[in-house]
């Protein structure tokens, strides 16, 4: 019995230990991604860059559907169950079959997508901005195929306890896009004093080069995953026939998710298209509603500014919350496969406590320091201080739901581990129409405008997370709600101390450089939060300190 207990403890600590490695690599990836975004955003916030932002939504749609959604969520539990019960050889056959079927399906979908874009461009050409958006979308379309194949390969590696390359792969994309942007700026640089149409033409070429680098980076990332799959013993002889028994349960889980997630993700694209049509331009500045002529509520560059805000709130979420969710997913799947609900509930409770602590602390810090951070990072070249101020306001609206974004990742993966992909989707789909209604209405609210993106998202995710927690409790029983509540209260108290330190410091440093303000406030705020949490005896801080001490002893 003791041997079993020790085995379970070691297994759990292996996966939670992987979080630390993944967090470090993800932090590097996010920093490089931030440098990439800073470089691309420096082109400026305009209708041209809005077209590029809108075009990115298609490859991002597939990345979220497959890379972060239906594919990995359906594959991991089935593959884990197959390996647990029938051995790794059977698991390898399942992977080879799944990869072949995915490749054929996605290749067909890409052909259809290319035809649709071509027909759309010929039948409904529209103005220059629509043509640019369609052309950039077509350039990045092959990335959708590559990222889906990479997602399946990464899920297989994660199931074998290999987390390094899957979390490192985005670093390759960030580096390649960053290099492409720098090269494009040098090659397609308009001379000083050039006419506006010449400058605009050069900017479009720059964006096409960056778009091409997105597709190229997908091919490089996939090639790297092939190397590590071989090292892990996977067969890369992809087979369409015979169809493995595990494919049917995968499809059974994946198809409802694809429908639901597709509905959710397409609704986000629709929100962006609504914002695109409600943006005032030289050719189009008003709209008629019920016989009344109204001035359009948004200005050119809105999609770029909103994306900048999204990148900043997603930075800390990706460093810990998504890394944590990715690392514990195979562990939760193992517990679910064994019917070990006590360990599953305990692992989920631990993950949610860590995610909530991060979400509350980073949310408050980003809310207070939104403007100096945005100016420090993005206000250079053609992205103005005014653009940065507007983006900072959107960021403040987004981080109102930071706690929900982080903890949502844990609850969803817990349901996926139970092979229940329908419940989270039903909840999310039920909230889509209220989200879109809030977004459209709030666009017209004075002084809110693009902040509608953040408010609608924060409200929707908060409701979604609370409903998921309630449904999970009904499904598997109590999962330590009292322990979680106490942890949240500790985190809120530590946040209050942090806010009491940051807010006056920000005022005292007003007029100084943004770098100094951010450096001093972040350092002081982090110390204040950690000290307060330690004095409140937060177990999450103790776990972190124990991990650091253990790592130091190993180095010595």
PDB file of C-alpha atoms in Angstrom, residues 379-488:
ATOM      1  CA  UNK A 379       4.736  53.637 -27.783  1.00  0.00           C
ATOM      2  CA  UNK A 380       7.493  53.947 -30.373  1.00  0.00           C
ATOM      3  CA  UNK A 381       7.827  54.484 -34.124  1.00  0.00           C
ATOM      4  CA  UNK A 382       4.281  54.759 -35.527  1.00  0.00           C
ATOM      5  CA  UNK A 383       2.372  53.453 -32.487  1.00  0.00           C
ATOM      6  CA  UNK A 384       1.645  56.703 -30.656  1.00  0.00           C
ATOM      7  CA  UNK A 385       1.243  57.598 -26.985  1.00  0.00           C
ATOM      8  CA  UNK A 386      -2.471  58.110 -27.704  1.00  0.00           C
ATOM      9  CA  UNK A 387      -2.679  54.593 -29.155  1.00  0.00           C
ATOM     10  CA  UNK A 388      -0.958  53.265 -26.024  1.00  0.00           C
ATOM     11  CA  UNK A 389      -3.403  55.101 -23.720  1.00  0.00           C
ATOM     12  CA  UNK A 390      -6.410  53.646 -25.554  1.00  0.00           C
ATOM     13  CA  UNK A 391      -4.886  50.159 -25.479  1.00  0.00           C
ATOM     14  CA  UNK A 392      -4.200  50.559 -21.730  1.00  0.00           C
ATOM     15  CA  UNK A 393      -7.872  51.287 -21.074  1.00  0.00           C
ATOM     16  CA  UNK A 394      -8.899  48.142 -22.973  1.00  0.00           C
ATOM     17  CA  UNK A 395      -6.341  46.167 -20.941  1.00  0.00           C
ATOM     18  CA  UNK A 396      -7.835  47.441 -17.671  1.00  0.00           C
ATOM     19  CA  UNK A 397     -11.250  46.202 -18.758  1.00  0.00           C
ATOM     20  CA  UNK A 398      -9.846  42.799 -19.692  1.00  0.00           C
ATOM     21  CA  UNK A 399      -8.017  42.170 -16.399  1.00  0.00           C
ATOM     22  CA  UNK A 400     -11.234  42.535 -14.409  1.00  0.00           C
ATOM     23  CA  UNK A 401     -11.687  38.857 -15.240  1.00  0.00           C
ATOM     24  CA  UNK A 402      -8.072  37.727 -14.822  1.00  0.00           C
ATOM     25  CA  UNK A 403      -8.897  35.347 -11.974  1.00  0.00           C
ATOM     26  CA  UNK A 404     -11.508  33.667 -14.176  1.00  0.00           C
ATOM     27  CA  UNK A 405      -9.254  33.276 -17.234  1.00  0.00           C
ATOM     28  CA  UNK A 406      -6.635  31.453 -15.147  1.00  0.00           C
ATOM     29  CA  UNK A 407      -8.908  29.123 -13.155  1.00  0.00           C
ATOM     30  CA  UNK A 408     -11.082  28.355 -16.200  1.00  0.00           C
ATOM     31  CA  UNK A 409      -8.132  26.495 -17.746  1.00  0.00           C
ATOM     32  CA  UNK A 410      -8.071  24.048 -14.816  1.00  0.00           C
ATOM     33  CA  UNK A 411     -11.794  23.275 -14.685  1.00  0.00           C
ATOM     34  CA  UNK A 412     -12.047  22.677 -18.426  1.00  0.00           C
ATOM     35  CA  UNK A 413      -9.174  20.204 -18.375  1.00  0.00           C
ATOM     36  CA  UNK A 414     -10.722  18.401 -15.417  1.00  0.00           C
ATOM     37  CA  UNK A 415     -13.894  17.845 -17.464  1.00  0.00           C
ATOM     38  CA  UNK A 416     -11.845  16.759 -20.480  1.00  0.00           C
ATOM     39  CA  UNK A 417      -9.979  14.263 -18.301  1.00  0.00           C
ATOM     40  CA  UNK A 418     -13.354  12.756 -17.400  1.00  0.00           C
ATOM     41  CA  UNK A 419     -13.990  12.463 -21.147  1.00  0.00           C
ATOM     42  CA  UNK A 420     -16.792  14.999 -20.796  1.00  0.00           C
ATOM     43  CA  UNK A 421     -16.235  17.486 -23.591  1.00  0.00           C
ATOM     44  CA  UNK A 422     -19.887  18.467 -23.868  1.00  0.00           C
ATOM     45  CA  UNK A 423     -20.608  20.147 -20.523  1.00  0.00           C
ATOM     46  CA  UNK A 424     -17.980  22.941 -20.858  1.00  0.00           C
ATOM     47  CA  UNK A 425     -19.127  23.587 -24.414  1.00  0.00           C
ATOM     48  CA  UNK A 426     -22.785  23.757 -23.516  1.00  0.00           C
ATOM     49  CA  UNK A 427     -22.013  26.373 -20.897  1.00  0.00           C
ATOM     50  CA  UNK A 428     -19.756  28.383 -23.216  1.00  0.00           C
ATOM     51  CA  UNK A 429     -22.208  28.208 -26.123  1.00  0.00           C
ATOM     52  CA  UNK A 430     -25.055  29.334 -23.874  1.00  0.00           C
ATOM     53  CA  UNK A 431     -23.004  32.440 -23.047  1.00  0.00           C
ATOM     54  CA  UNK A 432     -22.055  33.322 -26.644  1.00  0.00           C
ATOM     55  CA  UNK A 433     -25.176  35.303 -27.524  1.00  0.00           C
ATOM     56  CA  UNK A 434     -25.184  37.270 -24.234  1.00  0.00           C
ATOM     57  CA  UNK A 435     -21.492  38.028 -24.836  1.00  0.00           C
ATOM     58  CA  UNK A 436     -22.109  39.278 -28.377  1.00  0.00           C
ATOM     59  CA  UNK A 437     -25.127  41.306 -27.256  1.00  0.00           C
ATOM     60  CA  UNK A 438     -23.098  42.942 -24.453  1.00  0.00           C
ATOM     61  CA  UNK A 439     -20.274  43.671 -26.873  1.00  0.00           C
ATOM     62  CA  UNK A 440     -22.444  45.325 -29.539  1.00  0.00           C
ATOM     63  CA  UNK A 441     -24.432  47.391 -27.044  1.00  0.00           C
ATOM     64  CA  UNK A 442     -21.386  48.527 -25.080  1.00  0.00           C
ATOM     65  CA  UNK A 443     -19.567  49.657 -28.228  1.00  0.00           C
ATOM     66  CA  UNK A 444     -21.991  52.588 -28.256  1.00  0.00           C
ATOM     67  CA  UNK A 445     -21.575  53.436 -24.568  1.00  0.00           C
ATOM     68  CA  UNK A 446     -19.819  56.804 -24.235  1.00  0.00           C
ATOM     69  CA  UNK A 447     -16.280  56.586 -22.840  1.00  0.00           C
ATOM     70  CA  UNK A 448     -16.247  52.788 -23.249  1.00  0.00           C
ATOM     71  CA  UNK A 449     -15.957  52.079 -26.990  1.00  0.00           C
ATOM     72  CA  UNK A 450     -13.326  49.348 -27.563  1.00  0.00           C
ATOM     73  CA  UNK A 451     -13.311  48.712 -23.813  1.00  0.00           C
ATOM     74  CA  UNK A 452     -16.441  46.685 -24.614  1.00  0.00           C
ATOM     75  CA  UNK A 453     -14.102  43.875 -25.675  1.00  0.00           C
ATOM     76  CA  UNK A 454     -12.646  43.615 -22.177  1.00  0.00           C
ATOM     77  CA  UNK A 455     -15.849  44.075 -20.158  1.00  0.00           C
ATOM     78  CA  UNK A 456     -17.843  41.539 -22.197  1.00  0.00           C
ATOM     79  CA  UNK A 457     -15.001  38.998 -22.008  1.00  0.00           C
ATOM     80  CA  UNK A 458     -14.474  39.459 -18.254  1.00  0.00           C
ATOM     81  CA  UNK A 459     -18.178  39.094 -17.429  1.00  0.00           C
ATOM     82  CA  UNK A 460     -18.593  36.049 -19.692  1.00  0.00           C
ATOM     83  CA  UNK A 461     -15.538  34.193 -18.375  1.00  0.00           C
ATOM     84  CA  UNK A 462     -16.448  34.919 -14.758  1.00  0.00           C
ATOM     85  CA  UNK A 463     -19.900  33.416 -15.246  1.00  0.00           C
ATOM     86  CA  UNK A 464     -18.455  30.497 -17.205  1.00  0.00           C
ATOM     87  CA  UNK A 465     -15.890  29.618 -14.522  1.00  0.00           C
ATOM     88  CA  UNK A 466     -18.389  29.742 -11.662  1.00  0.00           C
ATOM     89  CA  UNK A 467     -20.853  27.531 -13.531  1.00  0.00           C
ATOM     90  CA  UNK A 468     -18.087  25.043 -14.394  1.00  0.00           C
ATOM     91  CA  UNK A 469     -17.015  24.845 -10.741  1.00  0.00           C
ATOM     92  CA  UNK A 470     -20.615  24.191  -9.679  1.00  0.00           C
ATOM     93  CA  UNK A 471     -21.117  21.514 -12.345  1.00  0.00           C
ATOM     94  CA  UNK A 472     -17.825  19.794 -11.488  1.00  0.00           C
ATOM     95  CA  UNK A 473     -18.815  19.671  -7.811  1.00  0.00           C
ATOM     96  CA  UNK A 474     -22.097  18.025  -8.770  1.00  0.00           C
ATOM     97  CA  UNK A 475     -20.250  15.567 -10.978  1.00  0.00           C
ATOM     98  CA  UNK A 476     -17.467  14.295  -8.668  1.00  0.00           C
ATOM     99  CA  UNK A 477     -18.344  15.696  -5.248  1.00  0.00           C
ATOM    100  CA  UNK A 478     -16.567  18.148  -2.972  1.00  0.00           C
ATOM    101  CA  UNK A 479     -13.120  19.169  -4.214  1.00  0.00           C
ATOM    102  CA  UNK A 480     -11.944  21.262  -1.278  1.00  0.00           C
ATOM    103  CA  UNK A 481     -14.103  24.352  -1.656  1.00  0.00           C
ATOM    104  CA  UNK A 482     -13.382  25.546   1.876  1.00  0.00           C
ATOM    105  CA  UNK A 483      -9.632  25.190   1.329  1.00  0.00           C
ATOM    106  CA  UNK A 484      -9.987  27.060  -1.971  1.00  0.00           C
ATOM    107  CA  UNK A 485     -12.049  29.836  -0.359  1.00  0.00           C
ATOM    108  CA  UNK A 486      -9.463  30.335   2.385  1.00  0.00           C
ATOM    109  CA  UNK A 487      -6.725  30.463  -0.267  1.00  0.00           C
ATOM    110  CA  UNK A 488      -8.651  33.108  -2.231  1.00  0.00           C
TER     111      UNK A 488
END
